[in-house]
PDB file of N, CA and C in Angstrom:
ATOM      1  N   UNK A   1       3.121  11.300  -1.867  1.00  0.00           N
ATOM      2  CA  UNK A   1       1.928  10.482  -1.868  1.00  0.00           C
ATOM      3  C   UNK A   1       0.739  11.359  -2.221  1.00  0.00           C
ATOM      4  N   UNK A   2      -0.225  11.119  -2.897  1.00  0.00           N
ATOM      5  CA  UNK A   2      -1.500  11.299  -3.284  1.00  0.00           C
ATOM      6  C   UNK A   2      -2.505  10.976  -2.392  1.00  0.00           C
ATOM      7  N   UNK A   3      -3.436  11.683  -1.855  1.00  0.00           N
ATOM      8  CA  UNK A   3      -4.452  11.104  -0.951  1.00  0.00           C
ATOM      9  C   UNK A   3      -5.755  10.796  -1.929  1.00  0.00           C
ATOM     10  N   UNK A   4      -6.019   9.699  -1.501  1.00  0.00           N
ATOM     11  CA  UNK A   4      -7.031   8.839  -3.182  1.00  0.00           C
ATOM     12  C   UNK A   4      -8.449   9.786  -2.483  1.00  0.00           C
ATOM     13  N   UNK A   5      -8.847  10.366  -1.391  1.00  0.00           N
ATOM     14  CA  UNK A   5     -10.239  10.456  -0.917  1.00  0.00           C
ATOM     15  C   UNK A   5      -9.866  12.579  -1.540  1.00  0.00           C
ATOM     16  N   UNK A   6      -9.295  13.211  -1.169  1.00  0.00           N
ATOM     17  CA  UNK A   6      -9.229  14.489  -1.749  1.00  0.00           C
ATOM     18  C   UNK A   6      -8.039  14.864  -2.778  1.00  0.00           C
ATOM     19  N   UNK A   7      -7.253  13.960  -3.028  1.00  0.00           N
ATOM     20  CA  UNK A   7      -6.358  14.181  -4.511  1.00  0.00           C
ATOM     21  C   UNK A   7      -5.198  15.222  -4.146  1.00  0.00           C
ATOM     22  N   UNK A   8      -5.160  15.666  -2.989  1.00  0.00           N
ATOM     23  CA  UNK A   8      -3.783  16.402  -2.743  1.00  0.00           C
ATOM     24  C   UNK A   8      -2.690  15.943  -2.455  1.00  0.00           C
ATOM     25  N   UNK A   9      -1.448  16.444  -2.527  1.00  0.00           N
ATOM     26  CA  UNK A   9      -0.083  15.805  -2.574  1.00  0.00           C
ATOM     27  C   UNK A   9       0.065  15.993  -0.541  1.00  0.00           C
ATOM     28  N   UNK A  10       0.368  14.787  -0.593  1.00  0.00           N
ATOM     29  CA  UNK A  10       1.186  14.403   1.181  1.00  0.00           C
ATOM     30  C   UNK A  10       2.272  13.949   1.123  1.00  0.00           C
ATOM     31  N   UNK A  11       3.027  15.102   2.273  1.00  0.00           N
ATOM     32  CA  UNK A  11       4.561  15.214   2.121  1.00  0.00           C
ATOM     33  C   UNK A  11       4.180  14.609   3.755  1.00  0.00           C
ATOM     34  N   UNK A  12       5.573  13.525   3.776  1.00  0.00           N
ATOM     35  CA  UNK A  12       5.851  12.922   5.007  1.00  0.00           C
ATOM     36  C   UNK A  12       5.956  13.335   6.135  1.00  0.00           C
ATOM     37  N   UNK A  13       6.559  14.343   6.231  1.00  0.00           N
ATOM     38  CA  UNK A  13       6.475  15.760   7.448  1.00  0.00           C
ATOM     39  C   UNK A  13       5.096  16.206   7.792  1.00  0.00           C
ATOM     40  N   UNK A  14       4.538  16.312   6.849  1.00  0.00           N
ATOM     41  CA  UNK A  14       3.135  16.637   7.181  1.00  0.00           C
ATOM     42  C   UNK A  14       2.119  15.665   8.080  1.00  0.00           C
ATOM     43  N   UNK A  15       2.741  14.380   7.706  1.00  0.00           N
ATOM     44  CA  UNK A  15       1.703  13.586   8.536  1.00  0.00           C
ATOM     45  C   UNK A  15       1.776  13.627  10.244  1.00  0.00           C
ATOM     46  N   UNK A  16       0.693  14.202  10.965  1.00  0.00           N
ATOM     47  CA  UNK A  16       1.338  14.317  12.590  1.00  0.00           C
ATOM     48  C   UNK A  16       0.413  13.256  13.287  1.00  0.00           C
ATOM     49  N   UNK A  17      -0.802  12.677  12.871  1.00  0.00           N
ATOM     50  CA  UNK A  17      -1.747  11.664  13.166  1.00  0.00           C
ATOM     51  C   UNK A  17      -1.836  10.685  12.745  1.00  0.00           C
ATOM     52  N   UNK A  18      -1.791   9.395  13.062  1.00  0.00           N
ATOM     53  CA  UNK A  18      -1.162   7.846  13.079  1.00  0.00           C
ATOM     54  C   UNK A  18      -2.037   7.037  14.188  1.00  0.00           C
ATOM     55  N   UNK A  19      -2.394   5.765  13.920  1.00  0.00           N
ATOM     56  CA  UNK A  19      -2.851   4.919  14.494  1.00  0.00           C
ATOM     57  C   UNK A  19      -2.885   3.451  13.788  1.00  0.00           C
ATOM     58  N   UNK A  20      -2.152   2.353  14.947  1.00  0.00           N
ATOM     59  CA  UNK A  20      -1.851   1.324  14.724  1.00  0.00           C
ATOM     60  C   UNK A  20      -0.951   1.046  14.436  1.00  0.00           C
ATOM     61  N   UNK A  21      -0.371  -0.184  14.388  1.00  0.00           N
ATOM     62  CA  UNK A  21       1.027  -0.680  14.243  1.00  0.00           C
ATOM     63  C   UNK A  21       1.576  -1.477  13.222  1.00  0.00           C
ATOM     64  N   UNK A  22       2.731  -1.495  12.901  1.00  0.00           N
ATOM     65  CA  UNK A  22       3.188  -2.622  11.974  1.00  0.00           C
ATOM     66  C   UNK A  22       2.214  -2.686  10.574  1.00  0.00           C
ATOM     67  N   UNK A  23       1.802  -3.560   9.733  1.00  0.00           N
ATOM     68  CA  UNK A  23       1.607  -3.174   8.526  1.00  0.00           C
ATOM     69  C   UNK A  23       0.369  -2.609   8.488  1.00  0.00           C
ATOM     70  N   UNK A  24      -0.787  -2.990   9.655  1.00  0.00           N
ATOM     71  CA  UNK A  24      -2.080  -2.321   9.375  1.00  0.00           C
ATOM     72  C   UNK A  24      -2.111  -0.701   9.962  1.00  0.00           C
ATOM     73  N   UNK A  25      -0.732  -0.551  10.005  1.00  0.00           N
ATOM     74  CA  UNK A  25      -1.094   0.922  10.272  1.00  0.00           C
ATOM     75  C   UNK A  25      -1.608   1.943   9.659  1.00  0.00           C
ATOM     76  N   UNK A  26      -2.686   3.022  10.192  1.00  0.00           N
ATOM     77  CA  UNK A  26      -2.774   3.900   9.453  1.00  0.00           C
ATOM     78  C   UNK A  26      -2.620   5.647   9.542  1.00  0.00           C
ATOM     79  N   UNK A  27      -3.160   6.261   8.563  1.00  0.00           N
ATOM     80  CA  UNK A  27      -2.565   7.892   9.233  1.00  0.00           C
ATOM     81  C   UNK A  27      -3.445   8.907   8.814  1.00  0.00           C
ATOM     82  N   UNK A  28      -3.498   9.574   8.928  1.00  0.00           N
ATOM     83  CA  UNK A  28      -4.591  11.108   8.259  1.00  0.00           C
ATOM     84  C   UNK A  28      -4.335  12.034   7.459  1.00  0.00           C
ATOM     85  N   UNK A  29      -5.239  12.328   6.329  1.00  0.00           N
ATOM     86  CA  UNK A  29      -4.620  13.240   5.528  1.00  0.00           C
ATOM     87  C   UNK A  29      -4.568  14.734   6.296  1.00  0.00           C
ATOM     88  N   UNK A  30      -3.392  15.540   6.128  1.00  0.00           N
ATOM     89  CA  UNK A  30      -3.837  16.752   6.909  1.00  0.00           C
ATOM     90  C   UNK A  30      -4.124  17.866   6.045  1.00  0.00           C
ATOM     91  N   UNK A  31      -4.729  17.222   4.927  1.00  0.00           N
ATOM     92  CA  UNK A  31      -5.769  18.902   4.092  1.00  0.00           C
ATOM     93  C   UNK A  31      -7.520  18.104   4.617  1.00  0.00           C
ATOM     94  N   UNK A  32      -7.326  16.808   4.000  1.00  0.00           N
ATOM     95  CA  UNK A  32      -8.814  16.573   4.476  1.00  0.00           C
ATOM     96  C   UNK A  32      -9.755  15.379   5.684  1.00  0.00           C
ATOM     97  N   UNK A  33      -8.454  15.178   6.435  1.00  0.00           N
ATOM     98  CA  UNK A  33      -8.813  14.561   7.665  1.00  0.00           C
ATOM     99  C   UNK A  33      -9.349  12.805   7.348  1.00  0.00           C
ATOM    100  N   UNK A  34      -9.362  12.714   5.987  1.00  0.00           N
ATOM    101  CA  UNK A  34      -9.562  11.383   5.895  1.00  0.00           C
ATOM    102  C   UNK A  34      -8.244  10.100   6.536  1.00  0.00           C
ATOM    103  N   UNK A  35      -8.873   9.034   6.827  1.00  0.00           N
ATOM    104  CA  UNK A  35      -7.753   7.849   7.435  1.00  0.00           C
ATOM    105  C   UNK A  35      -7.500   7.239   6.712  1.00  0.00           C
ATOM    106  N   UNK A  36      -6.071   6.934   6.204  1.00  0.00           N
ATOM    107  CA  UNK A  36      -5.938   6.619   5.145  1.00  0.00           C
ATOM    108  C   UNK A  36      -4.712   5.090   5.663  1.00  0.00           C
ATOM    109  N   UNK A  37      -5.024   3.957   4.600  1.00  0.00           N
ATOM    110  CA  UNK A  37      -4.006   2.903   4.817  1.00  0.00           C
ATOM    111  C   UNK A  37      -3.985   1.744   3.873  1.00  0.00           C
ATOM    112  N   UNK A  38      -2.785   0.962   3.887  1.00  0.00           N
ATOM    113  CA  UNK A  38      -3.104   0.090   3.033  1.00  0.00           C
ATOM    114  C   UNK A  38      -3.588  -1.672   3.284  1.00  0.00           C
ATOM    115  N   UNK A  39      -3.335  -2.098   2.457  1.00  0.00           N
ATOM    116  CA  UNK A  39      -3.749  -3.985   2.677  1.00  0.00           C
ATOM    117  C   UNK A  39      -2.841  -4.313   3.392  1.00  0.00           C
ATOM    118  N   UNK A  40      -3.067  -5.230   4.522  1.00  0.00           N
ATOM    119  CA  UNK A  40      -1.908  -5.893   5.417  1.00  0.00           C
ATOM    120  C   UNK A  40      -1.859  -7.102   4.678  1.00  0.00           C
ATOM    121  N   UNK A  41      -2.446  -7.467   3.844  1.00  0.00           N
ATOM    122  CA  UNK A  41      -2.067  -8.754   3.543  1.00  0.00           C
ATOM    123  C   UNK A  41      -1.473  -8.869   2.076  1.00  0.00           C
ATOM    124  N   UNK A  42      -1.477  -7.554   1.383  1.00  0.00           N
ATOM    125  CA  UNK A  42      -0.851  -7.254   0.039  1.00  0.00           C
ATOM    126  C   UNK A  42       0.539  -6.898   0.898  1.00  0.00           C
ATOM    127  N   UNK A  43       0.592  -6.726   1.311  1.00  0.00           N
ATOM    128  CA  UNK A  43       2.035  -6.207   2.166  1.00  0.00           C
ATOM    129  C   UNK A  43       2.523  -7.130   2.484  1.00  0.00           C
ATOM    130  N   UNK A  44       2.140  -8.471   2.985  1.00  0.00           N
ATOM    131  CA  UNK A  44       2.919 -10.059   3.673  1.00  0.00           C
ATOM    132  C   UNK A  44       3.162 -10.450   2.219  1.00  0.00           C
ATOM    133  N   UNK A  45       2.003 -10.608   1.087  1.00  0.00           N
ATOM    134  CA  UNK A  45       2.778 -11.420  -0.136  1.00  0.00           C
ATOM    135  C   UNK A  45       3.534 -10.463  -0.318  1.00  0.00           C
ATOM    136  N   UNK A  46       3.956  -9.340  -0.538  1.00  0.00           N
ATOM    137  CA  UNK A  46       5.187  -8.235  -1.221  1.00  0.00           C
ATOM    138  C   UNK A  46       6.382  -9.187  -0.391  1.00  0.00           C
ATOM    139  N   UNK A  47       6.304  -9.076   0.890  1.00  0.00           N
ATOM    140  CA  UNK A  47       7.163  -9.578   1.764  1.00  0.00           C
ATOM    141  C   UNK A  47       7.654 -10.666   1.521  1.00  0.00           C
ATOM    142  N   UNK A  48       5.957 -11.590   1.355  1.00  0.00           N
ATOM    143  CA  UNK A  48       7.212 -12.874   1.026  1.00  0.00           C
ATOM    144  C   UNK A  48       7.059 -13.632  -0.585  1.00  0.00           C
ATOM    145  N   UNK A  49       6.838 -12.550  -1.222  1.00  0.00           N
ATOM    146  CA  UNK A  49       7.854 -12.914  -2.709  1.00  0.00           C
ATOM    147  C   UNK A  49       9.298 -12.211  -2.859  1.00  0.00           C
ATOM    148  N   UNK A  50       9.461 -10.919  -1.938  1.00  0.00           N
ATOM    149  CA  UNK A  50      10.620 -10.940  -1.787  1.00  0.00           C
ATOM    150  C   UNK A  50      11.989 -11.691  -1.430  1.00  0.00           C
ATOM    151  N   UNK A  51      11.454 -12.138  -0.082  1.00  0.00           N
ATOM    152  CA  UNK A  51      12.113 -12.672   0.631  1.00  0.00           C
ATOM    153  C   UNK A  51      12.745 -14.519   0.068  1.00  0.00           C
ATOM    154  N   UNK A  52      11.446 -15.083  -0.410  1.00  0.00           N
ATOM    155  CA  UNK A  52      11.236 -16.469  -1.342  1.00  0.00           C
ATOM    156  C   UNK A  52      11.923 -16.032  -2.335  1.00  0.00           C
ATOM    157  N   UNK A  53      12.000 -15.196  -3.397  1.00  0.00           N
ATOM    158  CA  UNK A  53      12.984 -14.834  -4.328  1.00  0.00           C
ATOM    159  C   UNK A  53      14.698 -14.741  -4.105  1.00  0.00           C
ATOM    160  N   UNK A  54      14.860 -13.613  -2.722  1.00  0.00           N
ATOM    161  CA  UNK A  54      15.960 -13.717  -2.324  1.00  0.00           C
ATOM    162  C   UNK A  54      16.581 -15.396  -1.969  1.00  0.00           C
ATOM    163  N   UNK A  55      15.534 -15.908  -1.285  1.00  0.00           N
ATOM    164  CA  UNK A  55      16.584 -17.105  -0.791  1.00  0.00           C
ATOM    165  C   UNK A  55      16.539 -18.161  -1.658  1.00  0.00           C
ATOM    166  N   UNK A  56      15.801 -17.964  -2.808  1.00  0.00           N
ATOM    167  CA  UNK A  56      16.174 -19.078  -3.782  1.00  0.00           C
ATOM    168  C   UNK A  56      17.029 -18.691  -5.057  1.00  0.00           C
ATOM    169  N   UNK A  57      16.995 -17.031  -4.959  1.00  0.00           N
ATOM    170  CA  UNK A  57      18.407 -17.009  -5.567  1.00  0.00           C
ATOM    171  C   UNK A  57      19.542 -17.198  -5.336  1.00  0.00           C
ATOM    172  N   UNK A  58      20.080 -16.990  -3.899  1.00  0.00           N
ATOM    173  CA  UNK A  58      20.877 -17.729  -2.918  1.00  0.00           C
ATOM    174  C   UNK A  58      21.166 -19.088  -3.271  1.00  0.00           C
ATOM    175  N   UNK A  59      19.980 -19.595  -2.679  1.00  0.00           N
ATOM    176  CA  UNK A  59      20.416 -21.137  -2.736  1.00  0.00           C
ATOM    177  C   UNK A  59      20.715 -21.716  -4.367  1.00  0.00           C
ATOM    178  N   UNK A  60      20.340 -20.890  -4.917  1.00  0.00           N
ATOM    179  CA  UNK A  60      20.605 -21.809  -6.243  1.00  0.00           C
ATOM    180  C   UNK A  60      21.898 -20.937  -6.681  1.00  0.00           C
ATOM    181  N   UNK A  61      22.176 -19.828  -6.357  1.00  0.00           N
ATOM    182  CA  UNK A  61      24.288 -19.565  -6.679  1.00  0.00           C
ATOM    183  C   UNK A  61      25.156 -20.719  -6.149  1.00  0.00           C
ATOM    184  N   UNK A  62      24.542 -20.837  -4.778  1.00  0.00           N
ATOM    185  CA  UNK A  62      25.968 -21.765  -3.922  1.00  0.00           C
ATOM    186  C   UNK A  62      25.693 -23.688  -4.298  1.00  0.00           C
ATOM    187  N   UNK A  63      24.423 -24.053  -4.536  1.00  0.00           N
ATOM    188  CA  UNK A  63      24.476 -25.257  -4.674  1.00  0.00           C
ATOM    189  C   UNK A  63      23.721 -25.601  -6.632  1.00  0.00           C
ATOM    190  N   UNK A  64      24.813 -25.933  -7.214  1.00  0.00           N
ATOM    191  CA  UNK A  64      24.439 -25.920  -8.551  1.00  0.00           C
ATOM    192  C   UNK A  64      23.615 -26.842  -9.118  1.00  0.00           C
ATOM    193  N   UNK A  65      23.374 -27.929  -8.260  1.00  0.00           N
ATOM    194  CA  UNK A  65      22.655 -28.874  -8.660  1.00  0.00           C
ATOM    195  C   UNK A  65      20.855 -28.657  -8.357  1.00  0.00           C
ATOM    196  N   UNK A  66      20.712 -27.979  -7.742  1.00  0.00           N
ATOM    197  CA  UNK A  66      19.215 -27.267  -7.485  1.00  0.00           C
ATOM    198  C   UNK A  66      18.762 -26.067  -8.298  1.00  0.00           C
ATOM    199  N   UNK A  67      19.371 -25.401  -8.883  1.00  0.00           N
ATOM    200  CA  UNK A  67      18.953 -24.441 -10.357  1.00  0.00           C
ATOM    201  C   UNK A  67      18.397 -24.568 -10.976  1.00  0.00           C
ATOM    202  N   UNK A  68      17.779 -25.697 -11.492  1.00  0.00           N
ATOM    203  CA  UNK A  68      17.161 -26.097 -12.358  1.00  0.00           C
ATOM    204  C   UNK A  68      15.679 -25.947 -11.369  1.00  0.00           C
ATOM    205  N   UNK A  69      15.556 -26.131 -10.340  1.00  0.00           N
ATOM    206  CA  UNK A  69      14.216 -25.857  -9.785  1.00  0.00           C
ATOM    207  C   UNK A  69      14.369 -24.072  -8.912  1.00  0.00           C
ATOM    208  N   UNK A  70      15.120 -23.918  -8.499  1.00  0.00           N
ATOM    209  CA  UNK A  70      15.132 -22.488  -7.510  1.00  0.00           C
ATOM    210  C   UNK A  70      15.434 -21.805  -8.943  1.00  0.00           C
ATOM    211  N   UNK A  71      15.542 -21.290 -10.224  1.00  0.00           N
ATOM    212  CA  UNK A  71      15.475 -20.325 -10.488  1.00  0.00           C
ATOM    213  C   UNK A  71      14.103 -19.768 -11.069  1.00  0.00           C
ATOM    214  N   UNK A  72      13.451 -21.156 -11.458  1.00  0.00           N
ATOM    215  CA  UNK A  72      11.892 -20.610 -12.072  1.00  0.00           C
ATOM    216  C   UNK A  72      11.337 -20.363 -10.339  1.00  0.00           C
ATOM    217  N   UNK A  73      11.433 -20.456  -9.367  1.00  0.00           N
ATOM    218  CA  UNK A  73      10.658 -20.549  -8.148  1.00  0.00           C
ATOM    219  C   UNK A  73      11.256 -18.971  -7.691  1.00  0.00           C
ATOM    220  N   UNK A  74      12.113 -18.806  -7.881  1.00  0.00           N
ATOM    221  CA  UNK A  74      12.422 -17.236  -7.890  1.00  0.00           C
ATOM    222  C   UNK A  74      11.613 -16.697  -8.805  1.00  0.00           C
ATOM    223  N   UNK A  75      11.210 -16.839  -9.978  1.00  0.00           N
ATOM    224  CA  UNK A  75      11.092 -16.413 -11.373  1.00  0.00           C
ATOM    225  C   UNK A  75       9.741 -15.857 -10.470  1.00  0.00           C
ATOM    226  N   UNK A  76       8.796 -17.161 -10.482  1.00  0.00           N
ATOM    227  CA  UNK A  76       7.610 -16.608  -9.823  1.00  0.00           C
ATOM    228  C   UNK A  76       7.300 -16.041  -8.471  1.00  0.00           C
ATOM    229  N   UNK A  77       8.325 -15.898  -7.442  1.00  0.00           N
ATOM    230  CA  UNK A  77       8.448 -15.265  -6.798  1.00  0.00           C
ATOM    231  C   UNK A  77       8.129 -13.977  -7.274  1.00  0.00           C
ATOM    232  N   UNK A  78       9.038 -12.982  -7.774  1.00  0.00           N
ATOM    233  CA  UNK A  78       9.345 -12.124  -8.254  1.00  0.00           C
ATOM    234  C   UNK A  78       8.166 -11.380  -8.748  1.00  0.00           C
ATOM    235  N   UNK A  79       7.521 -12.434  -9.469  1.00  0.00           N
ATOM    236  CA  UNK A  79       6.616 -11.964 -10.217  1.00  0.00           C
ATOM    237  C   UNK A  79       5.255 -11.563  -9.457  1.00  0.00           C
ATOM    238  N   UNK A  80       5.036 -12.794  -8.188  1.00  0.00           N
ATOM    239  CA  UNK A  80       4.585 -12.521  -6.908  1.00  0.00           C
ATOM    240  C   UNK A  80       4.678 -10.816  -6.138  1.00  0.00           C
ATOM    241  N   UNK A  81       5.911 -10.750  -5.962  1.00  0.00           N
ATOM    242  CA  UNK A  81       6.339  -9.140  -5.761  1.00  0.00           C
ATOM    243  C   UNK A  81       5.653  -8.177  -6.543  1.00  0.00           C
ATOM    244  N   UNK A  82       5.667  -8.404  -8.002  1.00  0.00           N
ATOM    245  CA  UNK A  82       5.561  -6.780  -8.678  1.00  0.00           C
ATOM    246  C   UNK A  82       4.216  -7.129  -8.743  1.00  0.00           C
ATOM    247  N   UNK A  83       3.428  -7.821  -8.912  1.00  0.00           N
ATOM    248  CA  UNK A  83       1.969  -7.965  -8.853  1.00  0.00           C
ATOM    249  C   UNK A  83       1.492  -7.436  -7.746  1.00  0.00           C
ATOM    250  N   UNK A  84       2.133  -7.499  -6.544  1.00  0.00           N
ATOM    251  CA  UNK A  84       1.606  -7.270  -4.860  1.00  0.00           C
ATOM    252  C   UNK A  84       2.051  -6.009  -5.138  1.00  0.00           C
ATOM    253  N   UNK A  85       2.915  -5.363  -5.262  1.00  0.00           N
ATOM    254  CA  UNK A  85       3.210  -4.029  -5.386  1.00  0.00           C
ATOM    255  C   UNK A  85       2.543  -3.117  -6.615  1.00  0.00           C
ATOM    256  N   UNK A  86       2.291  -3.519  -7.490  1.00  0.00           N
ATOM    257  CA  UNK A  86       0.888  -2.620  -8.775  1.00  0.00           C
ATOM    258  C   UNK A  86      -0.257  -2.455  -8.149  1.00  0.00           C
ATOM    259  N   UNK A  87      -0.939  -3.753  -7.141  1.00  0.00           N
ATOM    260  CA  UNK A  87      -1.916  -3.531  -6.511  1.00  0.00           C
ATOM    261  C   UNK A  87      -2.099  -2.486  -5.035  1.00  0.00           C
ATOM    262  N   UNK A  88      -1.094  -2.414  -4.372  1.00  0.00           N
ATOM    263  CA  UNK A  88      -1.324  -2.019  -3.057  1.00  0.00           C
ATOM    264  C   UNK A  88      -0.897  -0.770  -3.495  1.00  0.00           C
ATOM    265  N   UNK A  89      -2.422  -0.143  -3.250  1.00  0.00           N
ATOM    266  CA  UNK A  89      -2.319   1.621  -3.241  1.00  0.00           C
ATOM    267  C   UNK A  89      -2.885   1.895  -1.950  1.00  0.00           C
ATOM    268  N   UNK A  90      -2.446   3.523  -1.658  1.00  0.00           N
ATOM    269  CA  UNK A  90      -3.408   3.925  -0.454  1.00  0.00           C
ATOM    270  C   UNK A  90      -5.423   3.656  -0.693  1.00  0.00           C
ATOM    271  N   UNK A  91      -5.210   3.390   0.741  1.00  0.00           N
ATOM    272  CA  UNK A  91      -7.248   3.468   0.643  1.00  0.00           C
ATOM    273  C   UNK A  91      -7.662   4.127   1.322  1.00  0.00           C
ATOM    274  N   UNK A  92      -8.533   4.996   0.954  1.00  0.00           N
ATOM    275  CA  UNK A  92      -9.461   5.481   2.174  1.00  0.00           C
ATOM    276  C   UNK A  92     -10.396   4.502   3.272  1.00  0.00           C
ATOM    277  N   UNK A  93      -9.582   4.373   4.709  1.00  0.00           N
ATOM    278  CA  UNK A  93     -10.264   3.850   5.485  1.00  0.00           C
ATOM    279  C   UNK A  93     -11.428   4.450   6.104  1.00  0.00           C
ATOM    280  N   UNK A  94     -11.034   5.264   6.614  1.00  0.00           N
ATOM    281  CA  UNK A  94     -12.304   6.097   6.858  1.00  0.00           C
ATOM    282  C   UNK A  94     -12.381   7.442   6.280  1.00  0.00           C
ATOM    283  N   UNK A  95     -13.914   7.690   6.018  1.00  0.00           N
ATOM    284  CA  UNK A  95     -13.688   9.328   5.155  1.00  0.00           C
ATOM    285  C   UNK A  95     -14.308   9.950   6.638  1.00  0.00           C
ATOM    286  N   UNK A  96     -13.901  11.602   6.218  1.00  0.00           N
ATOM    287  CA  UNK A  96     -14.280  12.671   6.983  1.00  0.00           C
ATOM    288  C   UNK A  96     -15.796  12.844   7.089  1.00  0.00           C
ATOM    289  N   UNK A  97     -16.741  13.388   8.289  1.00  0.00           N
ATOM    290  CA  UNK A  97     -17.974  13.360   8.185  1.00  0.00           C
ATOM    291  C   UNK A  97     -17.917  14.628   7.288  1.00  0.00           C
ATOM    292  N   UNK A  98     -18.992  15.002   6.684  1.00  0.00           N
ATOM    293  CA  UNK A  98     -19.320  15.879   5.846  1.00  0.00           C
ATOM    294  C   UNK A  98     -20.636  17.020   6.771  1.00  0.00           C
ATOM    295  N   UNK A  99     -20.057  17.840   7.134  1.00  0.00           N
ATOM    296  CA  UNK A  99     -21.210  18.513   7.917  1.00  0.00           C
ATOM    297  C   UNK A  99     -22.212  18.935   6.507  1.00  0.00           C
ATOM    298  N   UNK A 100     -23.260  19.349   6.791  1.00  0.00           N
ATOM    299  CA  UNK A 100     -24.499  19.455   5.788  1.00  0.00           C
ATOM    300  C   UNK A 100     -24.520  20.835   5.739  1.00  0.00           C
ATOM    301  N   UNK A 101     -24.299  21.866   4.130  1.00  0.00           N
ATOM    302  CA  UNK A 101     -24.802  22.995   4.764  1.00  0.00           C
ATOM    303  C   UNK A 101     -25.971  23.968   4.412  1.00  0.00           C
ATOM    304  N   UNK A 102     -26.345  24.672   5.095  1.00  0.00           N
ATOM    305  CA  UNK A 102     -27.970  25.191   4.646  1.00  0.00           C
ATOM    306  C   UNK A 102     -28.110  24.888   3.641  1.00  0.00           C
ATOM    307  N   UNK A 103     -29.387  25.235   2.867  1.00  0.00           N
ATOM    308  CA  UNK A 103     -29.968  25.483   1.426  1.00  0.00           C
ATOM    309  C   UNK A 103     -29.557  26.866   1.227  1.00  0.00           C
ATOM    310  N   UNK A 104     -28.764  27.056   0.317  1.00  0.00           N
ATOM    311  CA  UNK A 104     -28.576  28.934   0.502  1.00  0.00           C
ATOM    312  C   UNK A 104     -30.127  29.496  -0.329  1.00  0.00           C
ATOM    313  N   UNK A 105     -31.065  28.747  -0.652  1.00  0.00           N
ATOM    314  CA  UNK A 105     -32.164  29.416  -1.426  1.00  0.00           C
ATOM    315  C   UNK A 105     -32.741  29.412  -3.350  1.00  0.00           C
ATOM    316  N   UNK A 106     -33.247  29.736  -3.213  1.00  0.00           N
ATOM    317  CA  UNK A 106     -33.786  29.182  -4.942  1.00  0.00           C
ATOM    318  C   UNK A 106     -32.569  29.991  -5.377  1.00  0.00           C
ATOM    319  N   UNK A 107     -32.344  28.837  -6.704  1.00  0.00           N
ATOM    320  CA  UNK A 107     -31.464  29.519  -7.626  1.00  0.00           C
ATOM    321  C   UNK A 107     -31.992  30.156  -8.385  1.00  0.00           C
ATOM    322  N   UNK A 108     -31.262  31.185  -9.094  1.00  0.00           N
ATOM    323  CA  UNK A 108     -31.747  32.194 -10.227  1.00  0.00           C
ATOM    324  C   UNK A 108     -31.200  32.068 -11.868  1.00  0.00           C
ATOM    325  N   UNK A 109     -31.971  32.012 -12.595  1.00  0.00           N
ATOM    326  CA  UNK A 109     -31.320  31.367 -14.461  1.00  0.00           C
ATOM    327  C   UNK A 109     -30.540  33.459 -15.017  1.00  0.00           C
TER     328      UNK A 109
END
């Protein structure tokens, strides 16, 4: 993973700080302390164009006379899915405070 607020690579091991549960959870980068997480609600449509895809591909193998409507309803299912999934990237929820530091003094040309 990429952290979108300082651009360094995050390896899963690395993450030791976490807060919240289930899809709105989120976690910390550990080069730059930002909180980082994604859409809970890009995450329910991923979920359920998956899931709406799966069971209307289902239902339309075992009962042949409904195919004609469950396979375009999968179709857009599906399509539901990869759209929800192009969009949901990490976000910076919260950034790190930025301490301020001196003026080091007039610059010189």
């Amino acid at each position: 993973m990429l952290c979108p607020h300082c651009s360094k690579s995050i390896g899963v091991a690395a993450i030791t700080e976490q807060r919240g549960k289930g899809l709105g959870a989120q976690f910390q980068c550990p080069h730059c302390t930002a909180w980082l997480g994604r859409s809970p609600w890009l995450q329910r449509l991923k979920m359920l164009g998956f899931y709406t895809a799966l069971a209307c591909g289902i239902y339309a193998y075992w009962y042949q006379e409904a195919r004609h409507a469950m396979i375009p309803a999968a179709i857009f299912a599906l399509i539901l899915l990869l759209v929800c999934h192009l969009m949901d990237h990490l976000h910076t929820v919260e950034a790190p405070i930025k301490d301020e530091a001196p003026d080091p003094g007039p610059k010189y040309r």
